[in-house]
Short mmCIF file of C-alpha atoms and ligand atoms in Angstrom, two decimals:
data_model
loop_
_atom_site.label_atom_id
_atom_site.label_comp_id
_atom_site.label_asym_id
_atom_site.label_seq_id
_atom_site.Cartn_x
_atom_site.Cartn_y
_atom_site.Cartn_z
CA MET H 1 23.13 12.85 30.98
CA SER H 2 19.96 14.24 32.60
CA ASN H 3 16.87 15.00 30.52
CA THR H 4 17.56 18.71 30.85
CA ASP H 5 21.03 18.47 29.25
CA ARG H 6 19.90 17.65 25.73
CA LEU H 7 17.32 18.77 23.22
CA PHE H 8 14.59 16.26 22.47
CA LEU H 9 13.28 16.88 18.99
CA ALA H 10 10.75 14.73 17.13
CA GLY H 11 7.56 15.18 15.10
CA VAL H 12 4.89 13.70 12.90
CA ILE H 13 5.10 13.91 9.12
CA GLY H 14 1.77 13.91 7.30
CA TRP H 15 -0.37 15.77 4.76
CA PRO H 16 -2.53 17.31 6.07
CA VAL H 17 -1.30 17.13 9.64
CA SER H 18 -2.76 20.13 11.46
CA HIS H 19 -5.61 17.98 12.83
CA SER H 20 -3.15 15.51 14.45
CA ARG H 21 -3.45 15.01 18.21
CA SER H 22 0.04 13.48 18.42
CA PRO H 23 1.82 16.77 19.36
CA LEU H 24 -0.53 17.16 22.36
CA MET H 25 0.42 13.75 23.66
CA HIS H 26 4.17 13.84 22.95
CA ASN H 27 4.57 17.34 24.37
CA TYR H 28 2.72 16.16 27.51
CA TRP H 29 5.37 13.45 27.82
CA MET H 30 8.15 16.04 27.28
CA LYS H 31 6.87 17.86 30.38
CA GLN H 32 6.16 14.69 32.37
CA ASN H 33 9.71 13.44 31.77
CA LYS H 34 11.32 16.86 32.34
CA CYS H 35 12.71 16.89 28.80
CA ILE H 36 13.67 20.14 27.10
CA GLY H 37 12.34 19.59 23.63
CA LEU H 38 9.50 19.72 21.20
CA TYR H 39 7.31 17.40 19.12
CA LEU H 40 6.19 19.18 15.95
CA PRO H 41 3.51 18.61 13.31
CA LEU H 42 5.41 18.55 10.00
CA ALA H 43 3.12 19.25 7.04
CA VAL H 44 4.88 17.61 4.09
CA GLN H 45 3.36 16.96 0.68
CA PRO H 46 4.12 13.58 -0.96
CA CYS H 47 6.44 15.26 -3.48
CA GLY H 48 8.57 16.62 -0.60
CA LEU H 49 8.73 13.49 1.53
CA ALA H 50 12.23 12.31 0.55
CA THR H 51 13.70 15.80 1.05
CA ALA H 52 11.97 16.20 4.42
CA LEU H 53 13.26 12.84 5.65
CA SER H 54 16.81 13.62 4.56
CA ALA H 55 16.60 16.88 6.56
CA LEU H 56 15.81 15.15 9.86
CA LYS H 57 19.46 14.56 10.76
CA PRO H 58 20.84 18.03 9.89
CA LEU H 59 17.92 19.62 11.76
CA GLY H 60 18.72 17.61 14.89
CA PHE H 61 15.66 15.34 14.99
CA THR H 62 15.93 12.04 16.86
CA GLY H 63 13.08 10.58 14.86
CA CYS H 64 9.54 11.07 13.69
CA ASN H 65 6.19 9.42 13.28
CA VAL H 66 4.76 8.95 9.81
CA THR H 67 1.06 9.27 9.08
CA ILE H 68 -1.39 9.42 6.18
CA PRO H 69 -0.57 9.49 3.25
CA HIS H 70 3.13 8.63 3.69
CA LYS H 71 3.16 5.28 5.49
CA GLN H 72 3.79 3.17 2.37
CA MET H 73 5.94 5.62 0.40
CA THR H 74 8.36 5.89 3.35
CA LEU H 75 9.27 2.21 2.82
CA LYS H 76 11.03 3.24 -0.40
CA ILE H 77 12.96 6.10 1.19
CA VAL H 78 14.45 4.98 4.53
CA ASP H 79 17.82 3.21 4.71
CA LYS H 80 16.64 0.22 6.77
CA ILE H 81 13.25 -1.37 7.42
CA ASP H 82 12.72 -3.73 10.31
CA GLU H 83 10.84 -7.03 9.94
CA THR H 84 7.66 -5.69 11.56
CA ALA H 85 7.28 -2.77 9.14
CA SER H 86 8.19 -5.01 6.25
CA THR H 87 5.50 -7.59 7.17
CA ILE H 88 2.84 -4.94 7.85
CA GLY H 89 3.86 -3.11 4.67
CA ALA H 90 3.92 0.35 6.23
CA ILE H 91 6.17 2.54 8.36
CA SER H 92 4.70 4.47 11.30
CA CYS H 93 7.93 5.50 13.02
CA ILE H 94 11.46 6.46 11.96
CA THR H 95 14.49 6.56 14.24
CA LEU H 96 17.80 8.22 13.40
CA GLN H 97 20.63 5.76 13.90
CA LYS H 98 24.06 6.72 15.29
CA ASP H 99 25.53 6.66 11.76
CA GLY H 100 22.80 9.05 10.57
CA SER H 101 20.81 6.42 8.69
CA LEU H 102 17.01 6.17 8.96
CA LEU H 103 15.44 3.04 10.42
CA GLY H 104 11.73 2.50 9.77
CA THR H 105 9.43 0.44 11.96
CA ASN H 106 5.72 0.09 12.68
CA ASN H 107 4.30 0.59 16.18
CA ASP H 108 0.57 0.64 15.29
CA TRP H 109 0.11 -3.07 16.07
CA TYR H 110 1.68 -2.53 19.51
CA GLY H 111 -0.62 0.45 20.13
CA PHE H 112 -3.71 -1.62 19.39
CA MET H 113 -2.66 -4.61 21.53
CA ALA H 114 -1.38 -2.55 24.49
CA ASN H 115 -4.62 -0.57 24.57
CA LEU H 116 -6.72 -3.75 24.43
CA LYS H 117 -4.71 -5.32 27.25
CA GLN H 118 -4.88 -2.18 29.41
CA GLU H 119 -8.62 -1.64 28.98
CA HIS H 120 -9.68 -5.32 28.99
CA PRO H 121 -7.00 -7.22 30.92
CA ASP H 122 -9.15 -10.37 31.10
CA TRP H 123 -9.24 -10.78 27.28
CA ARG H 124 -7.27 -13.86 26.24
CA ALA H 125 -5.87 -14.51 22.78
CA ASN H 126 -6.44 -18.24 23.11
CA ALA H 127 -10.11 -17.95 24.22
CA GLY H 128 -11.55 -18.03 20.70
CA PRO H 129 -11.65 -16.48 17.23
CA ALA H 130 -11.45 -12.77 16.40
CA VAL H 131 -13.13 -10.90 13.55
CA VAL H 132 -11.34 -8.06 11.79
CA ILE H 133 -13.45 -5.90 9.47
CA GLY H 134 -11.42 -4.15 6.77
CA ALA H 135 -8.18 -5.11 5.04
CA GLY H 136 -6.40 -1.77 4.59
CA GLY H 137 -3.17 -0.57 6.18
CA ALA H 138 -4.49 -0.39 9.73
CA SER H 139 -6.05 -3.85 9.43
CA ARG H 140 -2.64 -5.29 8.57
CA ALA H 141 -1.24 -3.83 11.81
CA VAL H 142 -4.18 -5.12 13.88
CA CYS H 143 -3.96 -8.63 12.32
CA TYR H 144 -0.19 -8.64 12.97
CA GLY H 145 -0.84 -7.71 16.63
CA LEU H 146 -3.51 -10.39 17.13
CA MET H 147 -1.28 -13.05 15.57
CA HIS H 148 1.70 -11.88 17.64
CA GLU H 149 -0.47 -12.30 20.75
CA GLY H 150 -1.41 -15.85 19.70
CA VAL H 151 -4.94 -15.60 18.25
CA GLU H 152 -5.32 -18.79 16.24
CA GLU H 153 -8.27 -17.82 14.05
CA ILE H 154 -8.81 -14.35 12.62
CA ARG H 155 -11.86 -14.05 10.37
CA LEU H 156 -11.10 -11.25 7.95
CA VAL H 157 -14.00 -9.59 6.16
CA ASN H 158 -13.46 -6.85 3.64
CA ARG H 159 -15.70 -5.12 1.10
CA THR H 160 -13.13 -6.02 -1.57
CA TYR H 161 -12.56 -9.74 -0.99
CA ALA H 162 -9.36 -9.87 -3.05
CA LYS H 163 -7.58 -7.60 -0.55
CA ALA H 164 -8.51 -9.87 2.38
CA ASP H 165 -7.36 -12.89 0.36
CA THR H 166 -3.99 -11.28 -0.43
CA LEU H 167 -3.48 -10.41 3.25
CA ALA H 168 -4.33 -14.00 4.26
CA LYS H 169 -1.88 -15.44 1.73
CA GLN H 170 0.88 -13.25 3.11
CA PHE H 171 0.13 -13.62 6.84
CA GLY H 172 -0.59 -17.37 6.87
CA LYS H 173 -3.25 -19.80 7.90
CA SER H 174 -4.48 -17.96 11.03
CA ILE H 175 -6.21 -15.48 8.71
CA LYS H 176 -9.46 -16.76 7.22
CA PRO H 177 -10.70 -14.39 4.50
CA LEU H 178 -14.48 -14.17 4.14
CA PRO H 179 -16.71 -12.42 1.60
CA TRP H 180 -18.33 -9.15 2.69
CA LYS H 181 -21.82 -10.70 2.81
CA MET H 182 -20.58 -13.04 5.60
CA ARG H 183 -19.73 -10.19 7.98
CA HIS H 184 -22.87 -10.69 10.13
CA GLN H 185 -22.57 -14.48 10.61
CA ALA H 186 -18.79 -14.24 11.05
CA LEU H 187 -19.42 -12.78 14.53
CA GLU H 188 -20.59 -16.12 15.95
CA ASP H 189 -18.37 -17.47 18.81
CA VAL H 190 -15.85 -14.63 18.68
CA THR H 191 -14.10 -13.01 21.64
CA ILE H 192 -13.58 -9.72 19.83
CA VAL H 193 -14.65 -7.87 16.67
CA ILE H 194 -12.56 -4.97 15.41
CA ASN H 195 -13.65 -2.35 12.88
CA THR H 196 -10.59 -1.19 10.94
CA THR H 197 -12.54 0.38 8.05
CA ASN H 198 -13.18 4.11 7.85
CA GLN H 199 -16.93 3.48 8.22
CA GLY H 200 -18.32 5.39 11.20
CA MET H 201 -15.64 8.06 11.03
CA VAL H 202 -16.85 11.64 10.99
CA GLY H 203 -18.18 12.36 7.48
CA GLU H 204 -18.58 8.65 6.62
CA LEU H 205 -21.60 6.36 6.84
CA PRO H 206 -21.90 4.03 9.86
CA LEU H 207 -20.43 0.54 9.44
CA ASP H 208 -23.13 -1.62 7.87
CA ILE H 209 -23.22 -4.67 10.15
CA SER H 210 -25.77 -6.52 12.28
CA LEU H 211 -24.53 -7.51 15.73
CA ASP H 212 -27.23 -10.17 16.29
CA HIS H 213 -24.68 -13.01 16.15
CA LEU H 214 -22.15 -11.34 18.47
CA PRO H 215 -21.80 -13.16 21.82
CA ASN H 216 -22.61 -10.99 24.86
CA SER H 217 -19.15 -11.68 26.26
CA ALA H 218 -17.35 -10.34 23.16
CA ILE H 219 -15.53 -7.02 22.99
CA ALA H 220 -16.45 -4.61 20.16
CA ALA H 221 -13.44 -2.48 19.20
CA ASP H 222 -13.12 0.39 16.75
CA ILE H 223 -9.81 1.98 15.81
CA ILE H 224 -11.53 5.18 14.74
CA TYR H 225 -11.23 7.99 17.30
CA VAL H 226 -13.14 10.78 15.58
CA PRO H 227 -15.79 10.38 16.90
CA LEU H 228 -14.71 8.67 20.11
CA GLU H 229 -17.86 6.55 20.01
CA THR H 230 -18.80 5.38 16.51
CA PRO H 231 -22.34 4.14 15.73
CA PHE H 232 -20.84 0.60 15.73
CA LEU H 233 -19.66 1.05 19.34
CA THR H 234 -22.97 2.64 20.38
CA ALA H 235 -24.89 -0.34 18.97
CA ALA H 236 -22.57 -2.79 20.75
CA LYS H 237 -22.91 -0.90 24.05
CA HIS H 238 -26.72 -0.91 23.78
CA ARG H 239 -26.79 -4.70 23.54
CA GLY H 240 -24.47 -5.01 26.56
CA ASN H 241 -21.10 -5.68 24.90
CA ARG H 242 -17.91 -4.16 26.25
CA THR H 243 -16.26 -1.68 23.89
CA LEU H 244 -12.89 -0.17 23.03
CA ASN H 245 -12.38 3.04 21.07
CA GLY H 246 -9.41 4.04 18.91
CA ILE H 247 -7.80 6.77 21.01
CA GLY H 248 -5.85 4.30 23.16
CA MET H 249 -4.21 2.78 20.05
CA LEU H 250 -2.86 6.22 19.16
CA LEU H 251 -1.64 6.79 22.72
CA HIS H 252 0.04 3.43 23.20
CA GLN H 253 1.93 3.41 19.88
CA GLY H 254 3.83 6.40 21.29
CA ILE H 255 5.48 4.28 24.00
CA PRO H 256 7.80 2.22 21.74
CA ALA H 257 8.53 5.38 19.72
CA TRP H 258 9.88 7.10 22.85
CA LYS H 259 11.90 4.03 23.76
CA GLN H 260 13.40 3.98 20.25
CA TRP H 261 14.11 7.72 20.10
CA PHE H 262 14.99 8.69 23.65
CA SER H 263 15.39 5.44 25.65
CA ILE H 264 12.57 6.66 27.91
CA GLU H 265 9.38 4.71 28.64
CA PRO H 266 6.53 7.23 28.90
CA VAL H 267 3.26 6.45 30.67
CA VAL H 268 -0.27 6.62 29.31
CA THR H 269 -1.80 8.27 32.38
CA PRO H 270 -5.56 8.74 32.93
CA GLU H 271 -4.83 12.50 32.78
CA LEU H 272 -3.26 12.18 29.31
CA LYS H 273 -6.15 10.06 28.04
CA GLU H 274 -8.68 12.56 29.36
CA MET H 275 -6.77 15.46 27.81
CA MET H 276 -6.74 13.76 24.40
CA GLU H 277 -10.41 12.79 24.64
CA SER H 278 -11.51 16.28 25.59
CA SER H 279 -9.53 17.75 22.69
CA LEU H 280 -11.49 15.44 20.38
CA ILE H 281 -14.87 16.22 21.92
CA LYS H 282 -14.31 19.84 20.87
CA ILE H 283 -14.18 18.83 17.16
P1 NAP C 1 -7.16 2.25 4.22
O1 NAP C 1 -5.88 1.53 4.04
O2 NAP C 1 -7.60 3.23 3.20
O3 NAP C 1 -8.32 1.11 4.36
C1 NAP C 1 -9.69 1.48 4.40
C2 NAP C 1 -10.54 0.24 4.66
O4 NAP C 1 -11.91 0.68 4.77
C3 NAP C 1 -10.51 -0.82 3.54
O5 NAP C 1 -10.62 -2.09 4.09
C4 NAP C 1 -11.78 -0.45 2.73
O6 NAP C 1 -12.32 -1.53 2.01
C5 NAP C 1 -12.70 -0.08 3.86
N1 NAP C 1 -13.83 0.72 3.36
C6 NAP C 1 -13.78 1.95 2.81
N2 NAP C 1 -15.03 2.36 2.45
C7 NAP C 1 -15.87 1.33 2.79
C8 NAP C 1 -17.28 1.14 2.67
N3 NAP C 1 -18.07 2.07 2.13
N4 NAP C 1 -17.79 -0.03 3.12
C9 NAP C 1 -17.00 -0.97 3.67
N5 NAP C 1 -15.66 -0.84 3.80
C10 NAP C 1 -15.10 0.30 3.37
O7 NAP C 1 -7.21 3.04 5.61
P2 NAP C 1 -6.40 2.70 6.96
O8 NAP C 1 -5.13 3.42 6.96
O9 NAP C 1 -6.40 1.22 7.13
O10 NAP C 1 -7.33 3.40 8.06
C11 NAP C 1 -8.61 2.90 8.36
C12 NAP C 1 -9.17 3.61 9.59
O11 NAP C 1 -8.34 3.37 10.72
C13 NAP C 1 -9.24 5.14 9.45
O12 NAP C 1 -10.47 5.57 9.98
C14 NAP C 1 -8.08 5.64 10.30
O13 NAP C 1 -8.33 6.91 10.85
C15 NAP C 1 -8.05 4.58 11.40
N6 NAP C 1 -6.71 4.45 12.05
C16 NAP C 1 -6.63 4.64 13.40
C17 NAP C 1 -5.41 4.51 14.04
C18 NAP C 1 -5.31 4.72 15.55
O14 NAP C 1 -4.22 4.95 16.05
N7 NAP C 1 -6.40 4.63 16.27
C19 NAP C 1 -4.25 4.16 13.31
C20 NAP C 1 -4.37 3.98 11.92
C21 NAP C 1 -5.62 4.12 11.31
P3 NAP C 1 -11.88 -1.80 0.48
O15 NAP C 1 -10.62 -2.58 0.54
O16 NAP C 1 -13.03 -2.54 -0.09
O17 NAP C 1 -11.70 -0.44 -0.15
#
């Protein structure tokens, strides 16, 4: 069947969701792949989540992405959860199965790793330790991705130590939890440091960290994409470190979603990246 013989319908469920840039990107791919279809922002309050998910099949959706604040609650609603979502403890993508059941997975880890590998192809997982700052939902996906890639030591610093400790106990010995006050020294000898906190996001304070111990060869990555360049990335750039912003993570997690929904592998083109970045600059 050609891409013009069926309706491609998917969306993103969140609350609020009107700010989401996902429709821009998925509808770009609809055009690029000559698909007749639509990717919709679906504004659903937590109290309506179960009803909204049960309506996906009768409405003809192939699947949907799940965003804040529904990523954890969705675990309790879908029919099946794959091992990745279960380990990360959050669902970012749902696919309708042939029998009408809902399968939940998590593609955020893939988005982070694919973006890192595209932007910094010389980075090697086995070249040294990584530091992850933050131990929330996104941190779990980033840690999963780094471990999947073979990073042997991930120093995990979080404001609330207990959360980092819990994550380490679940993920295994590659994760070394450290108290918040160690965040500056933890940067010694690392190949990459990743900010997964909300610090530096528009409306929040900058991440409170000194980069004095960061090797010049290390990559500084932030998964925040509003703004595209956080104060943490600006500081890293000024001292000569290579950087990575969060927009690519959002773009690349869409690739496995399309494979799962439509059996199509879309491409993160420079044009798409530029389009997404310019839509964010306007904020
Ligand atoms: P979350 O689960 O609420 O976790 C928030 C994290 O930030 C926790 O580790 C929290 O530490 C830390 N934090 C909050 N306030 C802090 C402060 N004042 N000082 C130090 N640490 C602080 O949120 P999330 O879902 O992981 O999202 C985190 C960020 O990632 C958000 O900015 C989100 O937009 C971004 N994100 C980006 C993508 C992408 O595709 N690029 C995907 C997902 C998320 P405590 O544990 O001490 O509270």
